[in-house]
Coordinates of C-alpha atoms and ligand atoms in Angstrom, one line a residue:
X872 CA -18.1 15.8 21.7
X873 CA -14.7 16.0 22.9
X874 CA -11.9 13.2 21.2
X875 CA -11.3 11.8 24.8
X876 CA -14.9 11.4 25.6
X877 CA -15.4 10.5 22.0
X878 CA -12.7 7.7 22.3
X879 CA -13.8 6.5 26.4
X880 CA -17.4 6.1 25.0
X881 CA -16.2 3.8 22.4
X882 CA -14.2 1.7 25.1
X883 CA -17.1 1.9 27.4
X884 CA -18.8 -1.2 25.4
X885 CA -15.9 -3.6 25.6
X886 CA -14.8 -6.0 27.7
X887 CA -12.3 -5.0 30.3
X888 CA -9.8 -7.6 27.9
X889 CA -11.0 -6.1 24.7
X890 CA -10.8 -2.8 26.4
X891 CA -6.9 -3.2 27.8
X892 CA -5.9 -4.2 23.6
X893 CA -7.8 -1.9 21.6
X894 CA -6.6 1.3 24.5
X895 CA -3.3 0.4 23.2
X896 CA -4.3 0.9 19.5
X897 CA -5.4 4.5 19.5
X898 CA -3.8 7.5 20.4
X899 CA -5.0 11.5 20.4
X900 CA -2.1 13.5 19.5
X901 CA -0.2 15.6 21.3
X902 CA 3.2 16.8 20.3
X903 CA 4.2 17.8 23.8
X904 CA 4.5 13.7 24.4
X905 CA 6.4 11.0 22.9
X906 CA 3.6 9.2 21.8
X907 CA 3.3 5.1 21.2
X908 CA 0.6 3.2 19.8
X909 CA 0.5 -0.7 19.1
X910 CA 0.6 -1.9 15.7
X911 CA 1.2 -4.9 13.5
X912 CA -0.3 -7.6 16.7
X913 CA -3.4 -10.1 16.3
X914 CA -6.8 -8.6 15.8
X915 CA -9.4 -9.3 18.5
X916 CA -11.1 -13.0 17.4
X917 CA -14.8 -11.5 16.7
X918 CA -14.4 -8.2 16.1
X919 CA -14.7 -7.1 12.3
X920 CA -11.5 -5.9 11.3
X921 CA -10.8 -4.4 7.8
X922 CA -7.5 -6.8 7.2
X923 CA -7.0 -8.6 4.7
X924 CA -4.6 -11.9 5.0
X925 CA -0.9 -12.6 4.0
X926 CA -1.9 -14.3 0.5
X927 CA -3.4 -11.3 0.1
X928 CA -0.7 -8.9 0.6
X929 CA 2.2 -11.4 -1.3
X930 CA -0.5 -12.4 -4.2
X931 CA -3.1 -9.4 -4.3
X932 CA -0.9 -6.8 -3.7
X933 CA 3.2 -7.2 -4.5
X934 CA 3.2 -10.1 -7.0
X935 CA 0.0 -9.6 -8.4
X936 CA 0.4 -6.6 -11.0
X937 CA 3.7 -8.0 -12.7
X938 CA 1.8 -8.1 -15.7
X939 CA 3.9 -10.9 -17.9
X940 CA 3.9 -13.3 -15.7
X941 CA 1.0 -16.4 -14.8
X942 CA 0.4 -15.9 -11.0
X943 CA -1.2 -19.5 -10.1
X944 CA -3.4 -19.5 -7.3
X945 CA -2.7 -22.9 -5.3
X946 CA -6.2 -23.4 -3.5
X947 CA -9.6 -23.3 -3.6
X948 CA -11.7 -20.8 -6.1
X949 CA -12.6 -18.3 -3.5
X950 CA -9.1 -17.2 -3.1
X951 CA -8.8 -16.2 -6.5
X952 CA -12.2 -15.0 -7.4
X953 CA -11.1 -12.2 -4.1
X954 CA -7.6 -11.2 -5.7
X955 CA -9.2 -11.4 -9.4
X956 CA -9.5 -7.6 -10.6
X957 CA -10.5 -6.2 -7.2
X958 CA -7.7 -4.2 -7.1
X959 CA -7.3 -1.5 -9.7
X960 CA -3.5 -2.2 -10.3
X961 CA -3.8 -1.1 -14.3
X962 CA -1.6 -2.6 -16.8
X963 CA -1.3 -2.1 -20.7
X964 CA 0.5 -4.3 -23.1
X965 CA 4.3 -2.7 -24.6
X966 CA 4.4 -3.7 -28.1
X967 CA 4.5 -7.7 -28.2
X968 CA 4.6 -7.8 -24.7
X969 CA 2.6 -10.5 -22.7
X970 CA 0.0 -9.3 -20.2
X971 CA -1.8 -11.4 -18.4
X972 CA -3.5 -9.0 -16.0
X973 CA -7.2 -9.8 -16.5
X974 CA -6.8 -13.6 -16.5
X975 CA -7.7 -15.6 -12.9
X976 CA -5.6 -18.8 -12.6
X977 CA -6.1 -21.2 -10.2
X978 CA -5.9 -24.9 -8.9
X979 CA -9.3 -24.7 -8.1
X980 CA -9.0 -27.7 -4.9
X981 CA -12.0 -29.2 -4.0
X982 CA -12.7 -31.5 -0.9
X983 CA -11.0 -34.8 -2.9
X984 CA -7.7 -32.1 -3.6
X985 CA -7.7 -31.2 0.2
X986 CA -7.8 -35.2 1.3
X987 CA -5.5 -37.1 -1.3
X988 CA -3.1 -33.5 -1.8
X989 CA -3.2 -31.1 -4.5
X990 CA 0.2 -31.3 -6.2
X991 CA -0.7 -33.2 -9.1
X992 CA -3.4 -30.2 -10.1
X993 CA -0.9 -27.9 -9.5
X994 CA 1.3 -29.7 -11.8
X995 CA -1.1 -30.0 -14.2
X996 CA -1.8 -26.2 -13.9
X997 CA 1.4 -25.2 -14.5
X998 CA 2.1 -27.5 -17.6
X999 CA -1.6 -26.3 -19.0
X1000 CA -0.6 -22.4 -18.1
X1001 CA 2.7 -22.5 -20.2
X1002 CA 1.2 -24.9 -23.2
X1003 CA -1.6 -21.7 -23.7
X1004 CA 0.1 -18.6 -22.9
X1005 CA 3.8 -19.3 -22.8
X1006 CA 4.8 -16.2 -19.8
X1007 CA 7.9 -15.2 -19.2
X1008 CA 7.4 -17.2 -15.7
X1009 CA 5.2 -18.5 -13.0
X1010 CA 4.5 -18.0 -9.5
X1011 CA 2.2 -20.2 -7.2
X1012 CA 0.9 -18.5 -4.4
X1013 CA -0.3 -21.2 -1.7
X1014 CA -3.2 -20.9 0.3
X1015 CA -4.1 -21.5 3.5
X1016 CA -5.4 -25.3 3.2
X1017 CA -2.1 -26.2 1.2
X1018 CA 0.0 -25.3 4.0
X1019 CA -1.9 -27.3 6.7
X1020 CA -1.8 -30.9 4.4
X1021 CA 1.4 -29.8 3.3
X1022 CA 1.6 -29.7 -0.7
X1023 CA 5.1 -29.4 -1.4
X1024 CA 4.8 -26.5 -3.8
X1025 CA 8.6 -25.5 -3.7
X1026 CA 9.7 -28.6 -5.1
X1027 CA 6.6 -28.8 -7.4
X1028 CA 8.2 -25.4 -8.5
X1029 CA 11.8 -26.2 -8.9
X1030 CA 10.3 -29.7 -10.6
X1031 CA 8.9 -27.3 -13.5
X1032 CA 11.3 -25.1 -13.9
X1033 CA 13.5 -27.9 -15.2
X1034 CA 10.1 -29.6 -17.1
X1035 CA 9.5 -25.9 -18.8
X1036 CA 12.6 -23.7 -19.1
X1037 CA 11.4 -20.9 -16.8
X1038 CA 11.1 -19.7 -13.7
X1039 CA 8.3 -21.0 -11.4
X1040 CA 8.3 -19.1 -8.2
X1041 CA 6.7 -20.7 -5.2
X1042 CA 5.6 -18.4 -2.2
X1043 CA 4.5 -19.9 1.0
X1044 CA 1.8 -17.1 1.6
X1045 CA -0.7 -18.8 3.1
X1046 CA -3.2 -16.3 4.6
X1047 CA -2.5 -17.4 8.3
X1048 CA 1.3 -16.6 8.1
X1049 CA 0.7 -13.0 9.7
X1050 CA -1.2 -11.1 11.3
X1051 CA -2.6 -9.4 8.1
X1052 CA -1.5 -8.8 4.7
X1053 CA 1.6 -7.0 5.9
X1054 CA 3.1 -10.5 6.3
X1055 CA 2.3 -11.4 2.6
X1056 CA 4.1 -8.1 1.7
X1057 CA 7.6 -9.2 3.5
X1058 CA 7.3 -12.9 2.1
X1059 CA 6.9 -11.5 -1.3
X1060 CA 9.7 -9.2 -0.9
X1061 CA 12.4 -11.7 0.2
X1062 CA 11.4 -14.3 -3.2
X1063 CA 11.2 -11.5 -5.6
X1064 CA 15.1 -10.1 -4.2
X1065 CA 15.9 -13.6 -3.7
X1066 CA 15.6 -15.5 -6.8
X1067 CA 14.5 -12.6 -10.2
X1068 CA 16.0 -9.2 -9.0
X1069 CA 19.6 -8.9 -10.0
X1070 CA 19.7 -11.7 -12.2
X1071 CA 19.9 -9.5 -15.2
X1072 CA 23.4 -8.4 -16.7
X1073 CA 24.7 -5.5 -14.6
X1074 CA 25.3 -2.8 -17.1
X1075 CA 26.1 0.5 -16.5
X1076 CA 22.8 2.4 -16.0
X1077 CA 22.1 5.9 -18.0
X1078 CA 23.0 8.8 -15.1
X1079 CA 19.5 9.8 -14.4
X1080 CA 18.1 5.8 -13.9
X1081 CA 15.8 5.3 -11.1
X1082 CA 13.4 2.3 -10.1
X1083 CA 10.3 3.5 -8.6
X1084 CA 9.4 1.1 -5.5
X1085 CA 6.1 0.5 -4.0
X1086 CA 4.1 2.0 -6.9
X1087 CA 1.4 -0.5 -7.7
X1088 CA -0.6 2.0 -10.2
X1089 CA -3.4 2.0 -8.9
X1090 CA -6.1 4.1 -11.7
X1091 CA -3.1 4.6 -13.4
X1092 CA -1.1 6.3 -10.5
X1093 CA 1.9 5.0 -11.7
X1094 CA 1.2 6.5 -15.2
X1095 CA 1.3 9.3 -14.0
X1096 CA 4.3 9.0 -12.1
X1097 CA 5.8 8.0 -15.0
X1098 CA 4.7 11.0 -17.5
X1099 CA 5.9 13.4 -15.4
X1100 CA 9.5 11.7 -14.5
X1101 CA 10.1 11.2 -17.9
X1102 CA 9.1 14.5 -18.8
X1103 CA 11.9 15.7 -16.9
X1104 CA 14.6 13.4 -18.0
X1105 CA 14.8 10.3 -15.9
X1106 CA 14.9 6.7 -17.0
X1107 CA 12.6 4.3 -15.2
X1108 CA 14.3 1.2 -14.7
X1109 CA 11.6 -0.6 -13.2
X1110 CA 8.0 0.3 -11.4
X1111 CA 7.7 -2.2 -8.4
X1112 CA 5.4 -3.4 -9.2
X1113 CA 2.6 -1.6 -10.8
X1114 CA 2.0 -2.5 -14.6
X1115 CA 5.8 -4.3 -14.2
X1116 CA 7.1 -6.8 -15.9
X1117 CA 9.7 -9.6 -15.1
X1118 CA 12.5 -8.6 -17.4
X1119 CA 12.7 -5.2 -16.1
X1120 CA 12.5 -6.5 -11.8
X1121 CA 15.6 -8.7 -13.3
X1122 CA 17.8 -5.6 -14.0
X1123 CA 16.0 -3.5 -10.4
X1124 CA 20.2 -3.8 -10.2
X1125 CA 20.9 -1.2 -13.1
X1126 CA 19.5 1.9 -11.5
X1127 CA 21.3 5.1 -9.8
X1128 CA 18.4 6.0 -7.2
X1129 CA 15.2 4.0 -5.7
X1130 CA 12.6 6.2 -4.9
X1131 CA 10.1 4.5 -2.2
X1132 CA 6.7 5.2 -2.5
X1133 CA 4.7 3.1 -0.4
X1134 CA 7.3 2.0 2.1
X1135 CA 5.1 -0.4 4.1
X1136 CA 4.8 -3.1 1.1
X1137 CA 8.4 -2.6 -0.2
X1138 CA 11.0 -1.2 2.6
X1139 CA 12.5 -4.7 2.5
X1140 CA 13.5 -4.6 -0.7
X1141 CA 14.8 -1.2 -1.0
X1142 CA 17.0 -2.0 1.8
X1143 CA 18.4 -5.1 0.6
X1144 CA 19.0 -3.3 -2.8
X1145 CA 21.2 -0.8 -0.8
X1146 CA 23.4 -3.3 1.3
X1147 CA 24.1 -5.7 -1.8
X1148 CA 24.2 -3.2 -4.6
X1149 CA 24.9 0.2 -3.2
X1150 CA 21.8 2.0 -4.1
X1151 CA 20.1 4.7 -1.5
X1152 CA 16.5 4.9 -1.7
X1153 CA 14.8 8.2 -1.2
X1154 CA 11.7 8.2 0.4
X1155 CA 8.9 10.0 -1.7
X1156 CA 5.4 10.7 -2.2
X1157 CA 3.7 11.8 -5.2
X1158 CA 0.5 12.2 -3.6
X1159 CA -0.4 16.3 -3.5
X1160 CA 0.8 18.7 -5.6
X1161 CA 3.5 20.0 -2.4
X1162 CA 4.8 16.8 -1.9
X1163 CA 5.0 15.9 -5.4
X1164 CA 6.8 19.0 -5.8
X1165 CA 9.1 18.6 -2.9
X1166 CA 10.0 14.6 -3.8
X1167 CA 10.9 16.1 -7.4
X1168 CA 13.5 18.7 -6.1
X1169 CA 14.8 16.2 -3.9
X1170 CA 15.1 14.1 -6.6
X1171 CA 17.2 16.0 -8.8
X1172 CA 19.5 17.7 -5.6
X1173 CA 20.4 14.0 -4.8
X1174 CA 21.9 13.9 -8.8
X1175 CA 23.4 17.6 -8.1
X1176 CA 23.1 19.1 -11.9
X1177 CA 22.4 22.2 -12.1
X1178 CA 20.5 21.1 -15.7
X1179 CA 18.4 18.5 -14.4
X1180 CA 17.5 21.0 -11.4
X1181 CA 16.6 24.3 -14.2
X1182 CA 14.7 21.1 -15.6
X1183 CA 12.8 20.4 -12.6
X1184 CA 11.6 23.9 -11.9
X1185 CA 10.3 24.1 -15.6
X1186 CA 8.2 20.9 -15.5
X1187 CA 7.2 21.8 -11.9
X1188 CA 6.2 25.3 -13.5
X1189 CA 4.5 23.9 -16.5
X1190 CA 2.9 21.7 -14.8
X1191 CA 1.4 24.4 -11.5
X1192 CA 0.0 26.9 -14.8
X1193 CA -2.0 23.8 -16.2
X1194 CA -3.5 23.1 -12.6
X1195 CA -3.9 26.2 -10.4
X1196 CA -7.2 27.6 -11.7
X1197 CA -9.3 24.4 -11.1
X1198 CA -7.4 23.4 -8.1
X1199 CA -8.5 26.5 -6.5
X1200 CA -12.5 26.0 -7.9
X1201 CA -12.7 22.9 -5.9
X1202 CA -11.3 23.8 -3.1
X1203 CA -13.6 26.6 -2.9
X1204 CA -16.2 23.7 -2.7
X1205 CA -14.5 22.0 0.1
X1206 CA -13.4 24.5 2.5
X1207 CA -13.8 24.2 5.8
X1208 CA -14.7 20.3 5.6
X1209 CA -13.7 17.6 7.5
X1210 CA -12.1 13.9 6.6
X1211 CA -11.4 10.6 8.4
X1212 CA -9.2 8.3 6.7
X1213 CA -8.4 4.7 7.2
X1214 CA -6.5 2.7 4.7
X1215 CA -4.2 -0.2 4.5
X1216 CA -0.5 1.3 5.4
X1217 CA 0.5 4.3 3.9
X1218 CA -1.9 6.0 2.2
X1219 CA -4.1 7.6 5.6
X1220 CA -0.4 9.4 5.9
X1221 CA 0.3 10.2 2.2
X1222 CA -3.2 11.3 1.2
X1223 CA -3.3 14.4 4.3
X1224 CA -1.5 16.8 2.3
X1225 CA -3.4 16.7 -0.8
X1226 CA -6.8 16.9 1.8
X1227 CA -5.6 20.0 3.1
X1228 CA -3.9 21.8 -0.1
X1229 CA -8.3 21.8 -1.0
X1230 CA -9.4 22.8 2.2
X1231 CA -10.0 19.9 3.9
X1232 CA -8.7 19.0 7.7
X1233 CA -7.8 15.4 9.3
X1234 CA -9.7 14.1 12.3
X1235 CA -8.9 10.9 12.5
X1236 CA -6.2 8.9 10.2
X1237 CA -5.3 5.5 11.0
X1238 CA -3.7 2.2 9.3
X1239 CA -5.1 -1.3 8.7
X1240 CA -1.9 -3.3 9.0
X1241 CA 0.8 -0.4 9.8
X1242 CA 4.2 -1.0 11.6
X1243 CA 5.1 1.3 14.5
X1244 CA 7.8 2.9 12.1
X1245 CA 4.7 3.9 9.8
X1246 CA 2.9 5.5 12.8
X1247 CA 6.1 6.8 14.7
X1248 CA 8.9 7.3 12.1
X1249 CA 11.7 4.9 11.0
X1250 CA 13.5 6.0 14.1
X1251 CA 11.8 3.8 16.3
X1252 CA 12.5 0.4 14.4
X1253 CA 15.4 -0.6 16.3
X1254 CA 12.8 -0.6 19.8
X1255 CA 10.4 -2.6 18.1
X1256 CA 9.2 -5.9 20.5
X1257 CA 9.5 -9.2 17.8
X1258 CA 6.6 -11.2 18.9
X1259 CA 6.0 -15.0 17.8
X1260 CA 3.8 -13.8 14.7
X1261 CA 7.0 -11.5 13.1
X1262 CA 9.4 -14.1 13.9
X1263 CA 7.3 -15.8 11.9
X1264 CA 8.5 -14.2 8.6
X1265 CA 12.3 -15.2 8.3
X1266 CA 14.3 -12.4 7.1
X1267 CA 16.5 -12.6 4.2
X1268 CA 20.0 -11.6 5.0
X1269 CA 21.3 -10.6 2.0
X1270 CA 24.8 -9.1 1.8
X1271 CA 27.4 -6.8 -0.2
X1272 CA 28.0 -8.4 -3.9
X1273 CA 31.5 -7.0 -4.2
X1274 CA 31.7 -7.5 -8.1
X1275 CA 28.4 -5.4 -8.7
X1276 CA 28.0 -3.3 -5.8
X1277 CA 28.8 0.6 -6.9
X1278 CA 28.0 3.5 -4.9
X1279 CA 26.8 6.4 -7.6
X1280 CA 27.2 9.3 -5.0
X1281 CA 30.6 9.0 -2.6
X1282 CA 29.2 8.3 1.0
X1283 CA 30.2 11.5 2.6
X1284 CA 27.7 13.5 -0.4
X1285 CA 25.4 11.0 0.3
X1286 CA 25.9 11.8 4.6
X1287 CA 25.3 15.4 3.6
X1288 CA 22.0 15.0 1.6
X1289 CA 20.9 12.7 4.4
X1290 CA 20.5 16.0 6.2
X1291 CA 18.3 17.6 4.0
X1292 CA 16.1 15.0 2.7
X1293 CA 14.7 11.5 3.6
X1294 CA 17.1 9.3 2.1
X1295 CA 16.5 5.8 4.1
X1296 CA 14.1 7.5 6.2
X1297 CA 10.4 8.1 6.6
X1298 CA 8.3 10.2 9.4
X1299 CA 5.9 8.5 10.4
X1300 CA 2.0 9.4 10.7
X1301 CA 1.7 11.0 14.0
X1302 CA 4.1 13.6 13.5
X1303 CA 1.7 15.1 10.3
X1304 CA -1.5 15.3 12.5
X1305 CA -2.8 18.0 14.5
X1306 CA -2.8 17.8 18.3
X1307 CA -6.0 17.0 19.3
X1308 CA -7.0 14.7 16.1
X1309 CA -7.1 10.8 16.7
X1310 CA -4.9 7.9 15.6
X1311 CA -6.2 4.3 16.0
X1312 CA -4.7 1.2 14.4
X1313 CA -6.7 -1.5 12.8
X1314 CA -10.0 0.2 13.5
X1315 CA -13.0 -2.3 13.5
X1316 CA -16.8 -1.5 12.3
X1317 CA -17.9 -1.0 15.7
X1318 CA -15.3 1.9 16.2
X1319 CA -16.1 2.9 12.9
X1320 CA -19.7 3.4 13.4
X1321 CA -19.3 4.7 16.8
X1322 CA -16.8 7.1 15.7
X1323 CA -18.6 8.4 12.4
X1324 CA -21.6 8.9 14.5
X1325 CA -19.7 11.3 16.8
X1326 CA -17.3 13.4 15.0
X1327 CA -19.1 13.4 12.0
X1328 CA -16.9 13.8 9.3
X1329 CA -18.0 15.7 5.4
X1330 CA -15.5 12.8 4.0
X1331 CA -15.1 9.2 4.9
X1332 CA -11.7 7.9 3.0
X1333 CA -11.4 3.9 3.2
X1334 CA -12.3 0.8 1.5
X1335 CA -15.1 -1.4 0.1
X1336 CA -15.3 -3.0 3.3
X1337 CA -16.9 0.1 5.0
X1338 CA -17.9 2.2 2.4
X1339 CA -21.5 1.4 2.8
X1340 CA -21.6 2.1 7.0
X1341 CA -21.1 5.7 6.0
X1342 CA -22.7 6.4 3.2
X1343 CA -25.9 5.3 4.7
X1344 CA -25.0 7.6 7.6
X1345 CA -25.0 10.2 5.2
X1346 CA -21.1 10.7 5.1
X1347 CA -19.6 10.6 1.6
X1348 CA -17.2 8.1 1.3
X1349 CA -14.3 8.3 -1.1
X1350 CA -12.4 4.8 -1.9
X1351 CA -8.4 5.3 -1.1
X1352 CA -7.7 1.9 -1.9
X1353 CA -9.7 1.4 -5.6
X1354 CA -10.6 5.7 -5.9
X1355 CA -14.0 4.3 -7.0
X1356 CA -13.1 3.7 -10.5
X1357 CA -11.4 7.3 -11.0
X1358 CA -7.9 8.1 -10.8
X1359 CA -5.3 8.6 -11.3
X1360 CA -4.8 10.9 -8.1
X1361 CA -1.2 10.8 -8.1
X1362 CA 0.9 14.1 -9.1
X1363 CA -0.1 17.1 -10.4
X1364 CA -2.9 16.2 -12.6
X1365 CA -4.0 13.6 -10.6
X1366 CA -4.6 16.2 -7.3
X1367 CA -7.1 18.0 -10.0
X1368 CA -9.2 14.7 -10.7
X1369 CA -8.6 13.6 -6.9
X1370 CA -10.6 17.5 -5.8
X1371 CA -13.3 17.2 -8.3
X1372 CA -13.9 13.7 -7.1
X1373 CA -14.0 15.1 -3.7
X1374 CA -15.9 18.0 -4.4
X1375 CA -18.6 16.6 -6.6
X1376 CA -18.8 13.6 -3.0
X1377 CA -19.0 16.0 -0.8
X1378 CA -21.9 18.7 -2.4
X1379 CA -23.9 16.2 -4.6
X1380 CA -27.8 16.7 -2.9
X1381 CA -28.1 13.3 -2.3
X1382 CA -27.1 13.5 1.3
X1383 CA -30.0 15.6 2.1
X1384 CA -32.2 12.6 1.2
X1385 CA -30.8 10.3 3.4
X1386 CA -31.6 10.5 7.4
X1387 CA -28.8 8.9 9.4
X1388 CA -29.5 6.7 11.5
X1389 CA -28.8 8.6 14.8
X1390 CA -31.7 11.2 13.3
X1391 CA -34.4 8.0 13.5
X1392 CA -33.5 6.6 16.9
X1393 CA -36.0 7.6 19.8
X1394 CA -35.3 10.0 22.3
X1395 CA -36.8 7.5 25.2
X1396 CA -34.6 4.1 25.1
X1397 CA -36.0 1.0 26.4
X1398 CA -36.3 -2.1 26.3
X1399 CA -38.0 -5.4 25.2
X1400 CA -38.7 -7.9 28.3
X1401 CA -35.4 -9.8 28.4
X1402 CA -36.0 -13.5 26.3
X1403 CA -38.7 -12.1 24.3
X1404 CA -37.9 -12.1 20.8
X1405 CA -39.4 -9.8 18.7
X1406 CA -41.2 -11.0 15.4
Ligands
CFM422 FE1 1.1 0.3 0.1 FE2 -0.7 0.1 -1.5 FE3 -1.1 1.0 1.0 FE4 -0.5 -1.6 0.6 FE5 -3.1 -2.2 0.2 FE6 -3.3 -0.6 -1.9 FE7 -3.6 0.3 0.6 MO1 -5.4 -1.2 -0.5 S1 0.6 -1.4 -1.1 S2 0.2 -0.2 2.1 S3 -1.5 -3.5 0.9 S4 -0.1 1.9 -0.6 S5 -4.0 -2.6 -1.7 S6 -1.9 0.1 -3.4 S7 -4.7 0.8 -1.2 S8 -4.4 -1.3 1.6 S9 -2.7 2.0 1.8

């Protein structure tokens, strides 16, 4: 089946309403156009989307891994038994560091809490969290019922800091203050660059100092990250905010170069960094072994040494010899196949280059909670329409600290690189896919189902959430958000534990047991006399 027909059969079900949104929300690409697609607006009430909330995103995903501090949860159990370990954000304790990773705290409100106010628990939880484990500082996420009987957890915060000598961080991230967990992401964003980074001494940073943003280590992704950057002489500042810690966000301020990984969660950040302290972030991806090796070169151009480049190309060498051999095993295995990916907001873009470096070919890619920049490009920020649910999210306007604010790089060398790499910029999605493969944004189970069904993909790539709807279709599904308990898949190692994953998914016999369901259903359709319910 054609992707047009494909795409009108899945419209045909809806509701002319439904039908008018959810048109808006998929695209099939065609470079010949200036394509648009909607993104980052109000799911259909009803429909099953795969989002997750704005606690989610601030608590689950940004905050969340900073491993030495207590994260309070302000709300009832269920909120932190979700966010407790679900996502694979790995930590491991530095010498007599604190880590706190595994532990769930929270408030715990029950119907009495959610009547008479909950500040007094929270209180309570705070003075109980630093009496046991004594963390470098706190941060109460609120949940939903807390912001509609209005516990005051700012002033519970700023209370405690004074009671307890440390920072208590409140974020007002209760699930309904976005659209999805996007909102959560930007809230986080503005408290962390608000009140911890920059508050350590400004020192002059060693030359080859980065801070690598929107790294959340996921299977030890960041690890990895890490083994390899080091291996070629850089100094990680900070990881933001994948096994991170508190001290080093404080000093985010000492480092010559951000490096953006997942720009949905973090871009706020990594532009406030550059208008109050001077420092350009470089867009990156260390997903595939191309991209890792082209984010690596434009890494050390943008410090200009000729020893840190001869450097580059050794590890980069080093590294390919160790790889190539098995790399090109598995992709013998998955030649030829197909994959549809859906994930969160960067990784259904980040994750196409390692599919096809083994063989494997996009059909469908879309976002859960994407921007328009992370479909489109950065380019198109500026025509962006704010609706009522963005405004919602004040921005922080930060400005120019003249005392610590030091460009590394003179701005016309910095103009000049602009021109050969993405410093401040990103592509978006689109412009990676093939013409003829689809796009959709916030795809719901419906589409999910009805799309499996009909292009049939050898590789499903999402979540938990879905995971299930394909494998009993007979489509192997591969986790991009957890990697099913494997990892990491990041670098150059990591794309050699990322194909054998893949190609073990994809050729294990167990598909041939299972009949989809489209193999079952009769060839005659009727139906049962209309009010009858079958027994
Ligand atoms: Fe960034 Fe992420 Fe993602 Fe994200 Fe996430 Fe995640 Fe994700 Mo799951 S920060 S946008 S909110 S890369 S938890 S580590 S995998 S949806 S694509």
């Amino acid at each position: 089946m054609s992707c047009k027909k494909c795409l009108d059969k899945v419209m045909d079900t809806y509701p002319s309403k439904v039908k008018k949104n959810r048109e808006k929300h998929m695209l099939i690409k065609d470079s010949d156009e200036t394509q648009e697609i909607q993104a980052n607006t109000r799911a259909i009430p009803g429909i099953i989307t795969n989002r997750g909330c704005a606690y989610a995103g601030c608590k689950g995903v940004v905050i969340g891994p900073l491993r030495d501090m207590v994260h309070i949860v302000h709300g009832p159990v269920g909120c932190s038994y979700y966010a407790w370990g679900t996502r694979r954000n790995k930590a491991k304790t530095k010498g007599d560091e604190k880590n706190f990773i595994n532990y769930c705290f929270t408030t715990d409100m029950q119907e009495s809490d959610i009547v008479f106010g909950g500040e007094k628990k929270l209180r309570e939880a705070i003075r109980e969290a630093v009496e046991l484990f004594n963390p470098a500082a706190i941060t109460i996420s609120a949940t939903c019922p807390v912001g509609l009987i209005g516990d005051d957890i700012k002033a519970i915060a700023a209370e405690a800091e004074i009671e307890h000598g440390i920072q208590v961080l409140a974020f007002d991230c209760e699930g309904y203050k976005g659209v999805s967990q996007s909102a959560g992401h930007h809230i986080a964003n503005n408290i962390l660059m608000r009140d911890v980074i920059g508050t350590g001494e400004r020192v002059e940073p060693p030359k080859y100092s980065v801070n690598i943003l929107g790294e959340y280590n996921i299977g030890g992704d960041g690890w990895e990250i890490s083994r390899i950057l080091n291996k070629i002489g850089y100094d990680i500042v900070s990881i933001m905010t994948g096994d991170g810690t508190y001290e080093e966000l404080k000093n985010t301020h000492n480092a010559n170069l951000n490096v953006v990984q997942c720009h949905r969660s973090i871009n706020y950040i990594s532009e406030m960094l550059e208008t109050k302290y001077g420092t350009p972030w470089l867009k990156v991806n260390f997903i595939g072994v191309n991209e890792t090796i082209k984010t690596l070169r434009n890494m050390a151009e943008y410090f200009g040494d000729q020893e840190l480049i001869d450097r580059t190309e050794e590890v980069i060498a080093e590294e390919l010899s160790e790889i190539e051999e098995p790399l090109e095993l598995f992709k013998k295995m998955c030649e030829g196949k197909t994959a549809f990916l859906y994930v969160g907001g960067s990784r259904a873009h980040h994750y196409q280059g390692l599919l096809k470096e083994i063989g494997i070919e996009t059909v469908m890619a879309g976002y859960e909670f994407g921007h328009r920049d992370d479909y489109e490009g950065r380019d198109v920020i500026p025509y962006i329409k704010l609706d009522a649910d963005t405004r919602n999210i004040p921005d922080l306007h930060v400005e120019k600290d003249e005392k610590q604010y030091r460009l590394y790089l003179p701005e016309s060398k910095l103009e000049a690189l602009k021109e050969k790499m993405p410093l401040g910029q990103y592509d978006g999605l689109i412009k990676e896919m093939k013409d003829g493969t689809i796009v959709i944004d916030d795809l719901n189970h419906y589409e999910t189902e009805m799309l499996l069904k009909a292009l049939k993909p050898d590789i499903f790539c999402s979540g938990i959430k879905d995971k299930f709807i394909s494998q009993k279709m007979g489509i192997f599904s591969k986790q991009l958000h957890s990697y099913d308990y494997s990892g990491p898949y990041a670098g150059f190692k990591g794309a050699v534990i990322f194909a054998k994953d893949v190609s073990a998914g994809i050729n294990t016999p167990t598909w041939s047991h299972i009949t989809p369901p489209w193999k079952k259903e009769p060839i005659i359709e009727g139906e049962i006399n209309e009010g009858v319910i079958p027994c």
